[in-house]
Tab-separated table of C-alpha atoms in Angstrom:
chain	number	residue	atom	x	y	z
A	1	UNK	CA	117.502	133.824	140.846
A	2	UNK	CA	119.818	133.055	143.788
A	3	UNK	CA	122.696	130.593	143.571
A	4	UNK	CA	120.878	128.197	145.785
A	5	UNK	CA	117.876	128.339	143.499
A	6	UNK	CA	119.983	127.703	140.473
A	7	UNK	CA	121.705	124.699	142.142
A	8	UNK	CA	118.197	123.356	143.116
A	9	UNK	CA	116.914	123.758	139.539
A	10	UNK	CA	120.027	122.067	138.053
A	11	UNK	CA	119.731	119.187	140.444
A	12	UNK	CA	116.065	118.702	139.585
A	13	UNK	CA	116.887	118.747	135.891
A	14	UNK	CA	119.677	116.272	136.231
A	15	UNK	CA	117.412	114.010	138.324
A	16	UNK	CA	114.690	114.169	135.647
A	17	UNK	CA	117.161	113.378	132.932
A	18	UNK	CA	118.501	110.490	134.913
A	19	UNK	CA	114.953	109.090	135.333
A	20	UNK	CA	114.255	109.441	131.616
A	21	UNK	CA	117.514	107.951	130.286
A	22	UNK	CA	116.588	104.315	131.012
A	23	UNK	CA	113.287	104.764	129.180
A	24	UNK	CA	114.892	106.556	126.266
A	25	UNK	CA	117.574	103.830	126.071
A	26	UNK	CA	114.909	101.121	126.130
A	27	UNK	CA	112.893	102.756	123.360
A	28	UNK	CA	116.007	103.078	121.195
A	29	UNK	CA	116.986	99.421	121.887
A	30	UNK	CA	113.500	98.042	121.099
A	31	UNK	CA	113.338	100.010	117.869
A	32	UNK	CA	116.326	98.068	116.536
A	33	UNK	CA	116.042	94.778	118.362
A	34	UNK	CA	114.647	91.364	117.330
A	35	UNK	CA	110.908	90.930	117.535
A	36	UNK	CA	110.172	87.445	118.870
A	37	UNK	CA	106.553	87.326	117.720
A	38	UNK	CA	107.447	88.296	114.151
A	39	UNK	CA	110.309	85.885	114.142
A	40	UNK	CA	108.141	82.974	115.279
A	41	UNK	CA	105.624	83.701	112.570
A	42	UNK	CA	108.189	83.904	109.789
A	43	UNK	CA	109.872	80.700	110.995
A	44	UNK	CA	106.461	78.988	110.813
A	45	UNK	CA	105.724	80.593	107.363
A	46	UNK	CA	109.119	79.294	106.065
A	47	UNK	CA	108.122	75.750	106.987
A	48	UNK	CA	104.721	76.241	105.367
A	49	UNK	CA	106.193	77.460	102.120
A	50	UNK	CA	108.705	74.582	101.918
A	51	UNK	CA	105.731	72.352	102.647
A	52	UNK	CA	104.189	73.637	99.477
A	53	UNK	CA	106.971	72.054	97.347
A	54	UNK	CA	107.812	69.093	99.557
A	55	UNK	CA	105.356	67.432	99.550
A	56	UNK	CA	102.542	69.614	98.233
A	57	UNK	CA	103.546	70.417	94.649
A	58	UNK	CA	105.340	67.107	94.324
A	59	UNK	CA	102.188	65.070	95.061
A	60	UNK	CA	100.016	67.476	93.019
A	61	UNK	CA	102.156	67.181	89.898
A	62	UNK	CA	103.011	63.479	90.584
A	63	UNK	CA	99.303	62.603	90.521
A	64	UNK	CA	98.669	64.582	87.309
A	65	UNK	CA	101.182	62.699	85.156
A	66	UNK	CA	100.874	59.129	83.881
A	67	UNK	CA	101.861	56.138	86.066
A	68	UNK	CA	105.112	55.618	84.123
A	69	UNK	CA	106.370	59.138	85.000
A	70	UNK	CA	105.280	59.658	88.598
A	71	UNK	CA	108.769	59.080	90.109
A	72	UNK	CA	110.456	61.318	87.566
A	73	UNK	CA	108.284	64.265	88.676
A	74	UNK	CA	108.831	63.556	92.380
A	75	UNK	CA	112.536	63.300	91.717
A	76	UNK	CA	112.626	66.609	89.844
A	77	UNK	CA	110.911	68.524	92.667
A	78	UNK	CA	113.205	67.005	95.266
A	79	UNK	CA	116.373	67.637	93.322
A	80	UNK	CA	115.403	71.180	92.603
A	81	UNK	CA	114.949	71.760	96.295
A	82	UNK	CA	118.437	70.558	97.014
A	83	UNK	CA	120.135	72.337	94.086
A	84	UNK	CA	118.386	75.672	94.626
A	85	UNK	CA	119.227	75.594	98.345
A	86	UNK	CA	122.938	75.376	97.724
A	87	UNK	CA	122.880	77.944	94.922
A	88	UNK	CA	121.023	80.320	97.240
A	89	UNK	CA	123.877	79.866	99.698
A	90	UNK	CA	126.555	80.393	97.083
A	91	UNK	CA	125.333	83.472	95.230
A	92	UNK	CA	121.594	83.774	94.402
A	93	UNK	CA	120.599	85.305	97.689
A	94	UNK	CA	123.331	88.009	97.215
A	95	UNK	CA	122.250	88.611	93.589
A	96	UNK	CA	118.573	88.933	94.637
A	97	UNK	CA	118.855	90.878	97.890
A	98	UNK	CA	122.439	92.128	98.144
A	99	UNK	CA	123.318	95.752	97.737
A	100	UNK	CA	123.437	96.580	94.029
A	101	UNK	CA	121.884	98.635	91.258
A	102	UNK	CA	118.511	98.772	89.557
A	103	UNK	CA	118.908	95.444	87.788
A	104	UNK	CA	120.800	93.034	89.994
A	105	UNK	CA	122.198	92.810	93.514
A	106	UNK	CA	125.864	92.649	94.350
A	107	UNK	CA	128.263	89.993	95.609
A	108	UNK	CA	128.501	91.251	99.164
A	109	UNK	CA	126.545	88.282	100.549
A	110	UNK	CA	128.040	85.375	98.567
A	111	UNK	CA	128.422	82.235	100.729
A	112	UNK	CA	126.152	84.107	103.171
A	113	UNK	CA	128.842	86.542	104.104
A	114	UNK	CA	127.668	88.717	106.960
A	115	UNK	CA	124.570	86.690	107.573
A	116	UNK	CA	125.197	85.862	111.193
A	117	UNK	CA	123.223	84.847	114.221
A	118	UNK	CA	122.651	88.460	115.395
A	119	UNK	CA	122.216	90.176	112.017
A	120	UNK	CA	118.698	91.461	111.367
A	121	UNK	CA	116.491	92.214	108.402
A	122	UNK	CA	113.963	94.614	109.850
A	123	UNK	CA	113.190	93.108	113.230
A	124	UNK	CA	113.684	89.431	112.315
A	125	UNK	CA	116.985	87.548	111.958
A	126	UNK	CA	118.428	87.761	108.511
A	127	UNK	CA	118.927	84.008	108.648
A	128	UNK	CA	115.117	83.653	108.936
A	129	UNK	CA	114.526	86.209	106.182
A	130	UNK	CA	117.018	84.385	103.872
A	131	UNK	CA	115.424	80.991	104.580
A	132	UNK	CA	111.957	82.384	103.963
A	133	UNK	CA	112.949	83.838	100.607
A	134	UNK	CA	114.795	80.552	99.785
A	135	UNK	CA	111.503	78.656	99.869
A	136	UNK	CA	110.116	81.005	97.213
A	137	UNK	CA	113.177	80.350	95.056
A	138	UNK	CA	112.664	76.612	95.462
A	139	UNK	CA	109.048	76.478	94.369
A	140	UNK	CA	109.395	78.739	91.282
A	141	UNK	CA	111.595	76.442	89.095
A	142	UNK	CA	109.610	73.503	90.529
A	143	UNK	CA	106.450	74.973	89.065
A	144	UNK	CA	108.175	75.214	85.646
A	145	UNK	CA	108.506	71.395	85.690
A	146	UNK	CA	104.844	71.212	84.770
A	147	UNK	CA	105.556	72.722	81.354
A	148	UNK	CA	107.923	70.031	80.226
A	149	UNK	CA	106.860	67.060	82.329
A	150	UNK	CA	107.152	63.573	80.884
A	151	UNK	CA	109.727	64.414	78.146
A	152	UNK	CA	112.791	66.348	79.437
A	153	UNK	CA	116.095	64.578	80.410
A	154	UNK	CA	116.851	64.732	84.145
A	155	UNK	CA	120.333	66.121	83.466
A	156	UNK	CA	118.836	68.776	81.282
A	157	UNK	CA	116.305	69.715	83.937
A	158	UNK	CA	119.082	70.238	86.454
A	159	UNK	CA	121.273	72.385	84.182
A	160	UNK	CA	118.308	74.414	82.980
A	161	UNK	CA	117.083	75.044	86.544
A	162	UNK	CA	120.549	76.225	87.644
A	163	UNK	CA	120.886	78.679	84.746
A	164	UNK	CA	117.282	79.814	84.938
A	165	UNK	CA	117.481	80.538	88.704
A	166	UNK	CA	120.596	82.738	88.265
A	167	UNK	CA	119.618	84.468	85.043
A	168	UNK	CA	115.846	84.910	85.470
A	169	UNK	CA	114.737	84.415	89.107
A	170	UNK	CA	117.516	86.345	90.745
A	171	UNK	CA	117.304	89.569	88.607
A	172	UNK	CA	113.476	89.708	88.696
A	173	UNK	CA	113.450	89.203	92.454
A	174	UNK	CA	115.947	92.068	92.797
A	175	UNK	CA	113.759	94.286	90.554
A	176	UNK	CA	110.657	93.719	92.667
A	177	UNK	CA	111.838	93.037	96.236
A	178	UNK	CA	115.508	93.735	96.388
A	179	UNK	CA	115.521	97.475	95.805
A	180	UNK	CA	115.507	97.318	92.029
A	181	UNK	CA	113.809	99.514	89.431
A	182	UNK	CA	110.269	98.060	89.652
A	183	UNK	CA	110.217	98.367	93.419
A	184	UNK	CA	111.326	101.982	93.230
A	185	UNK	CA	108.649	102.646	90.630
A	186	UNK	CA	106.019	101.389	93.116
A	187	UNK	CA	105.037	98.023	91.729
A	188	UNK	CA	102.593	96.192	94.029
A	189	UNK	CA	103.624	92.552	94.277
A	190	UNK	CA	102.978	91.387	97.778
A	191	UNK	CA	104.003	87.730	97.498
A	192	UNK	CA	105.122	86.896	93.990
A	193	UNK	CA	102.712	87.552	91.198
A	194	UNK	CA	105.617	88.688	88.975
A	195	UNK	CA	108.538	87.057	90.859
A	196	UNK	CA	107.053	83.623	91.050
A	197	UNK	CA	103.906	83.079	88.961
A	198	UNK	CA	104.606	85.143	85.800
A	199	UNK	CA	108.211	83.948	85.533
A	200	UNK	CA	107.224	80.275	86.171
A	201	UNK	CA	104.201	80.386	83.855
A	202	UNK	CA	105.941	82.054	80.964
A	203	UNK	CA	109.080	79.839	81.334
A	204	UNK	CA	106.822	76.784	81.281
A	205	UNK	CA	105.129	78.000	78.048
A	206	UNK	CA	108.417	78.648	76.334
A	207	UNK	CA	109.698	75.252	77.423
A	208	UNK	CA	106.617	73.504	76.073
A	209	UNK	CA	107.017	75.309	72.720
A	210	UNK	CA	110.739	74.629	72.422
A	211	UNK	CA	110.579	70.936	73.404
A	212	UNK	CA	107.419	70.234	71.411
A	213	UNK	CA	104.493	68.042	72.200
A	214	UNK	CA	104.574	64.756	74.041
A	215	UNK	CA	104.270	61.615	71.829
A	216	UNK	CA	100.576	61.158	71.179
A	217	UNK	CA	99.411	64.667	72.027
A	218	UNK	CA	96.731	65.874	71.284
A	219	UNK	CA	95.132	62.762	69.969
A	220	UNK	CA	95.848	60.383	72.796
A	221	UNK	CA	94.130	60.915	76.189
A	222	UNK	CA	96.611	61.573	78.986
A	223	UNK	CA	94.528	61.721	82.160
A	224	UNK	CA	96.029	62.043	85.648
A	225	UNK	CA	96.959	58.613	86.936
A	226	UNK	CA	96.128	59.240	90.623
A	227	UNK	CA	93.472	61.795	91.550
A	228	UNK	CA	93.721	60.960	95.271
A	229	UNK	CA	97.385	62.128	95.183
A	230	UNK	CA	96.380	65.273	93.236
A	231	UNK	CA	93.785	66.241	95.870
A	232	UNK	CA	96.171	65.516	98.717
A	233	UNK	CA	98.793	67.733	97.124
A	234	UNK	CA	96.330	70.428	96.431
A	235	UNK	CA	95.164	70.487	99.991
A	236	UNK	CA	98.773	70.910	101.127
A	237	UNK	CA	99.259	73.731	98.680
A	238	UNK	CA	96.159	75.556	100.062
A	239	UNK	CA	97.447	75.304	103.675
A	240	UNK	CA	101.007	76.206	102.698
A	241	UNK	CA	99.864	79.218	100.788
A	242	UNK	CA	98.981	80.913	104.065
A	243	UNK	CA	102.736	81.060	104.761
A	244	UNK	CA	103.403	82.145	101.262
A	245	UNK	CA	101.066	85.161	101.330
A	246	UNK	CA	100.495	86.015	104.939
A	247	UNK	CA	104.148	85.399	105.709
A	248	UNK	CA	105.101	87.972	103.166
A	249	UNK	CA	103.990	90.694	105.584
A	250	UNK	CA	107.222	89.767	107.462
A	251	UNK	CA	105.328	90.465	110.653
A	252	UNK	CA	102.640	88.977	112.831
A	253	UNK	CA	100.213	91.844	112.381
A	254	UNK	CA	96.958	92.959	110.809
A	255	UNK	CA	98.441	93.023	107.362
A	256	UNK	CA	99.326	89.327	107.632
A	257	UNK	CA	95.795	88.607	108.869
A	258	UNK	CA	94.202	90.416	106.016
A	259	UNK	CA	96.448	88.712	103.493
A	260	UNK	CA	95.527	85.332	104.975
A	261	UNK	CA	91.779	86.109	104.756
A	262	UNK	CA	92.169	87.390	101.190
A	263	UNK	CA	94.092	84.258	100.214
A	264	UNK	CA	91.497	81.844	101.552
A	265	UNK	CA	88.511	83.696	100.100
A	266	UNK	CA	90.133	83.890	96.642
A	267	UNK	CA	90.950	80.177	96.680
A	268	UNK	CA	87.347	79.242	97.553
A	269	UNK	CA	85.957	81.618	94.852
A	270	UNK	CA	88.388	80.322	92.221
A	271	UNK	CA	87.501	76.721	92.995
A	272	UNK	CA	83.755	77.316	92.599
A	273	UNK	CA	84.141	79.424	89.516
A	274	UNK	CA	86.192	76.819	87.699
A	275	UNK	CA	83.914	74.073	88.837
A	276	UNK	CA	80.830	75.993	87.566
A	277	UNK	CA	82.374	76.607	84.156
A	278	UNK	CA	83.189	72.950	83.865
A	279	UNK	CA	79.739	71.894	85.015
A	280	UNK	CA	78.056	74.065	82.472
A	281	UNK	CA	80.337	73.060	79.615
A	282	UNK	CA	80.638	69.331	80.286
A	283	UNK	CA	77.540	68.688	82.385
A	284	UNK	CA	79.640	67.304	85.307
A	285	UNK	CA	81.884	68.990	87.831
A	286	UNK	CA	85.239	67.228	88.157
A	287	UNK	CA	87.546	66.907	91.141
A	288	UNK	CA	90.453	67.906	88.865
A	289	UNK	CA	88.496	71.097	87.970
A	290	UNK	CA	87.765	72.256	91.479
A	291	UNK	CA	91.354	71.782	92.718
A	292	UNK	CA	92.801	73.452	89.630
A	293	UNK	CA	90.387	76.395	90.304
A	294	UNK	CA	91.809	76.537	93.744
A	295	UNK	CA	95.379	76.915	92.464
A	296	UNK	CA	94.150	79.559	89.950
A	297	UNK	CA	92.541	81.505	92.837
A	298	UNK	CA	95.635	81.271	95.019
A	299	UNK	CA	98.089	82.216	92.257
A	300	UNK	CA	95.951	85.219	91.208
A	301	UNK	CA	95.523	86.668	94.679
A	302	UNK	CA	99.201	86.248	95.505
A	303	UNK	CA	100.461	89.663	94.253
A	304	UNK	CA	97.368	91.498	95.643
A	305	UNK	CA	96.899	89.625	98.899
A	306	UNK	CA	98.428	92.282	101.194
A	307	UNK	CA	96.841	95.235	99.425
A	308	UNK	CA	93.138	94.265	98.915
A	309	UNK	CA	90.187	93.671	101.210
A	310	UNK	CA	87.971	90.596	101.505
A	311	UNK	CA	85.449	91.617	98.952
A	312	UNK	CA	88.115	92.478	96.391
A	313	UNK	CA	89.673	89.074	97.033
A	314	UNK	CA	86.413	87.308	96.215
A	315	UNK	CA	86.167	89.197	92.986
A	316	UNK	CA	89.808	88.414	92.075
A	317	UNK	CA	89.325	84.647	92.807
A	318	UNK	CA	86.062	84.509	90.834
A	319	UNK	CA	87.619	86.148	87.814
A	320	UNK	CA	90.631	83.900	88.127
A	321	UNK	CA	88.446	80.745	87.962
A	322	UNK	CA	86.729	81.871	84.856
A	323	UNK	CA	89.807	83.365	83.085
A	324	UNK	CA	92.219	80.555	83.855
A	325	UNK	CA	89.715	77.877	82.860
A	326	UNK	CA	89.153	79.496	79.442
A	327	UNK	CA	92.885	80.105	79.024
A	328	UNK	CA	93.502	76.406	79.629
A	329	UNK	CA	90.875	75.372	77.081
A	330	UNK	CA	92.200	77.774	74.512
A	331	UNK	CA	95.861	76.810	74.911
A	332	UNK	CA	95.292	73.067	74.774
A	333	UNK	CA	92.286	72.639	72.541
A	334	UNK	CA	92.629	75.491	70.064
A	335	UNK	CA	96.407	76.239	69.928
A	336	UNK	CA	97.338	72.600	70.710
A	337	UNK	CA	100.247	73.715	72.937
A	338	UNK	CA	101.337	70.889	75.235
A	339	UNK	CA	101.960	72.693	78.464
A	340	UNK	CA	101.688	69.395	80.265
A	341	UNK	CA	100.232	70.483	83.622
A	342	UNK	CA	98.765	73.834	82.560
A	343	UNK	CA	101.405	76.036	84.231
A	344	UNK	CA	100.986	79.012	81.880
A	345	UNK	CA	97.187	79.281	81.823
A	346	UNK	CA	96.925	78.818	85.623
A	347	UNK	CA	100.031	80.489	87.058
A	348	UNK	CA	101.129	82.765	84.181
A	349	UNK	CA	97.734	84.098	83.340
A	350	UNK	CA	96.771	84.163	87.032
A	351	UNK	CA	99.929	86.096	87.973
A	352	UNK	CA	99.291	88.669	85.297
A	353	UNK	CA	95.619	89.134	86.246
A	354	UNK	CA	96.443	89.382	89.932
A	355	UNK	CA	99.248	91.913	89.409
A	356	UNK	CA	96.905	94.127	87.432
A	357	UNK	CA	94.008	93.575	89.862
A	358	UNK	CA	96.215	94.792	92.686
A	359	UNK	CA	96.303	98.210	90.936
A	360	UNK	CA	92.489	98.372	91.058
A	361	UNK	CA	91.454	96.813	94.337
A	362	UNK	CA	94.202	98.435	96.358
A	363	UNK	CA	92.228	101.624	95.999
A	364	UNK	CA	90.642	102.936	99.265
A	365	UNK	CA	87.715	104.528	97.324
A	366	UNK	CA	85.836	101.453	96.156
A	367	UNK	CA	83.301	101.140	98.988
A	368	UNK	CA	82.977	97.515	100.150
A	369	UNK	CA	85.745	96.597	97.672
A	370	UNK	CA	88.251	99.032	99.004
A	371	UNK	CA	91.805	97.996	99.720
A	372	UNK	CA	94.809	99.168	101.689
A	373	UNK	CA	95.944	101.994	99.423
A	374	UNK	CA	98.336	102.495	96.532
A	375	UNK	CA	102.129	102.489	96.678
A	376	UNK	CA	103.821	105.494	98.317
A	377	UNK	CA	104.007	108.410	95.897
A	378	UNK	CA	101.170	107.048	93.695
A	379	UNK	CA	97.893	108.973	93.967
A	380	UNK	CA	95.540	107.515	91.313
A	381	UNK	CA	94.343	104.129	90.109
A	382	UNK	CA	95.492	104.999	86.542
A	383	UNK	CA	99.036	105.737	87.713
A	384	UNK	CA	99.176	102.500	89.766
A	385	UNK	CA	97.782	100.456	86.884
A	386	UNK	CA	100.439	101.900	84.603
A	387	UNK	CA	103.151	100.698	86.988
A	388	UNK	CA	101.523	97.303	87.273
A	389	UNK	CA	101.257	96.912	83.455
A	390	UNK	CA	105.000	97.790	83.116
A	391	UNK	CA	105.857	95.168	85.705
A	392	UNK	CA	103.820	92.523	83.949
A	393	UNK	CA	105.171	93.273	80.484
A	394	UNK	CA	108.807	93.641	81.612
A	395	UNK	CA	108.800	90.389	83.618
A	396	UNK	CA	107.097	88.389	80.895
A	397	UNK	CA	109.307	89.742	78.074
A	398	UNK	CA	112.535	89.253	80.022
A	399	UNK	CA	111.499	85.709	80.962
A	400	UNK	CA	110.594	84.747	77.400
A	401	UNK	CA	113.984	85.905	75.964
A	402	UNK	CA	116.244	84.520	78.650
A	403	UNK	CA	114.361	81.196	78.986
A	404	UNK	CA	114.540	80.668	75.284
A	405	UNK	CA	118.263	81.391	75.212
A	406	UNK	CA	118.918	79.127	78.174
A	407	UNK	CA	116.978	76.204	76.571
A	408	UNK	CA	118.867	76.577	73.292
A	409	UNK	CA	122.179	76.743	75.108
A	410	UNK	CA	121.357	73.619	77.147
A	411	UNK	CA	120.106	71.845	74.020
A	412	UNK	CA	123.416	72.558	72.247
A	413	UNK	CA	125.382	71.117	75.220
A	414	UNK	CA	123.469	68.035	76.303
A	415	UNK	CA	120.171	68.023	74.384
A	416	UNK	CA	116.645	68.568	75.845
A	417	UNK	CA	114.441	65.528	75.288
A	418	UNK	CA	114.652	61.828	76.029
A	419	UNK	CA	114.479	59.508	73.093
A	420	UNK	CA	111.154	58.500	71.623
A	421	UNK	CA	111.578	54.967	73.038
A	422	UNK	CA	112.314	56.265	76.496
A	423	UNK	CA	109.373	58.614	76.387
A	424	UNK	CA	106.954	55.889	75.377
A	425	UNK	CA	108.386	53.440	78.008
A	426	UNK	CA	108.283	56.066	80.700
A	427	UNK	CA	110.900	58.271	82.451
A	428	UNK	CA	110.761	56.349	85.735
A	429	UNK	CA	112.488	53.230	84.205
A	430	UNK	CA	114.460	55.063	81.528
A	431	UNK	CA	116.071	57.648	83.738
A	432	UNK	CA	115.911	56.202	87.261
A	433	UNK	CA	115.514	52.415	86.775
A	434	UNK	CA	112.604	52.479	89.326
A	435	UNK	CA	108.849	52.263	89.234
A	436	UNK	CA	106.362	54.211	91.304
A	437	UNK	CA	104.126	51.167	91.705
A	438	UNK	CA	104.964	47.468	91.770
A	439	UNK	CA	101.643	45.874	91.077
C-alpha cells in the first residue's frame, strides 16, 4: 500500500472514530445517569406508602378500637411517623442500607452522610430511595401498635418503637434488601413479607402475650366503635399498597405493572374468601370481614408481588383469606390471646404464607400459574422453597427473641401498661386529656 493510501485509510478511520465518539459518550452517560421516569414513579410511590400510615392505617386502627381510645391510636401512629423519620436520618438508614457485613450495615451514612442531590441509587436519586424506604420503616412499628392497643403507656410505646426499629427492623432489612446474608442466599421478598409483615406480626403477638389481655377480654364484647372510619382507612390502604408493592420495582417498567396487577387481584380474592368464610360460619357477611380479608390478601401477596403472575396472585389471595380468617378465630377464640387488632393472624401469618408462596408461584413451569422465575443461581422449586423457609424461620425467631428482650427492658425502666383505672376510663383522657368525640 502506498503512503498516500495509508494516509487516506488513517484519515477515514480517525473520521469514523470521531463520528462514533459522541454516541459512545452518550451511551456511557445514559447508563449511569438519572432516569426521570423511574424517579417520578418512586416519588409518587413514596407519597402513596406514607399515605398508608397517615392517614390510612391511623383511620383503620382508630375505627377498630373503642371510642375512649381512638385518639390514643391516632396519636401513636402520628408520633411513630415523626420518631422513625428522625431515627432514619440519624442512623437507621445507614444500619439498613450502608456498606457492612452479612448481619448489619455500617455507619458510613449516619446523618445521611454522602446522600446528596446528585448521588444515585441505581438510576434514581439516593434521596428518593432513602425516602421510599423510610416509609416502609414508618409503617412497620405502626402495625405493631395493633397488638397492644388500648393498654400500653404512650411513653412506653415511644421507647419500645425506638429500640425495636434499631434492633429488629434495621438488621432484618439489611439481611433481605441491604446486601445481607438472606439476600445473598437468594430470598425472594419483593416488598416486605419478611421485613415488614413477619416482623410486625410476630412483634405484635409477643407484645400481646407479655402485656396480657385487656380488662374484660374475652368475656366482654369489644367491637369497633366506628366502622365508617375503618372502611375509609381500608380503602386508603388498598390504594397506597400500589406504591408499596409496584414501587418496590424501583422502576416504571413491566415488573412494576405486574406487581400492581398481582397486588390488586390478591386483595380482591382475599376479601371475597374471608367474606365467604364468615358468611358460611355466621350466616351474615360483615363489612369488617371483607376489609380485613383485603388486608390479608395485600399482606400475603407483598413478598411475592414482583415474582408471580396474575393467576398465582389470585390463588395466593384466596388462600390468604381462608388461612388468615381461621388463624384469627383460633388465636382469639381458642387460645384467648388478646392481639387487639389481629396483627399476627393477618400480617404475621400472611407474611409467612406469602414468602413461602413466592417460592412456588415464581416458577416459570406452572402453565397459567407461572411466574417470573427463581432467584439467580437457584434452579428448582425445592431449592427456592428451602431458602424461603430459612428466611421465614430466621426472621420470626430473631423477632421473637429481640422483641421479648426489648419489652422486658422497657418494663424494668418505665413499665408497660397503664393502670387498671386508666384502662377502664380510656387512654384518650388518661394519657392525652382529650376526647375523640364531644357529644
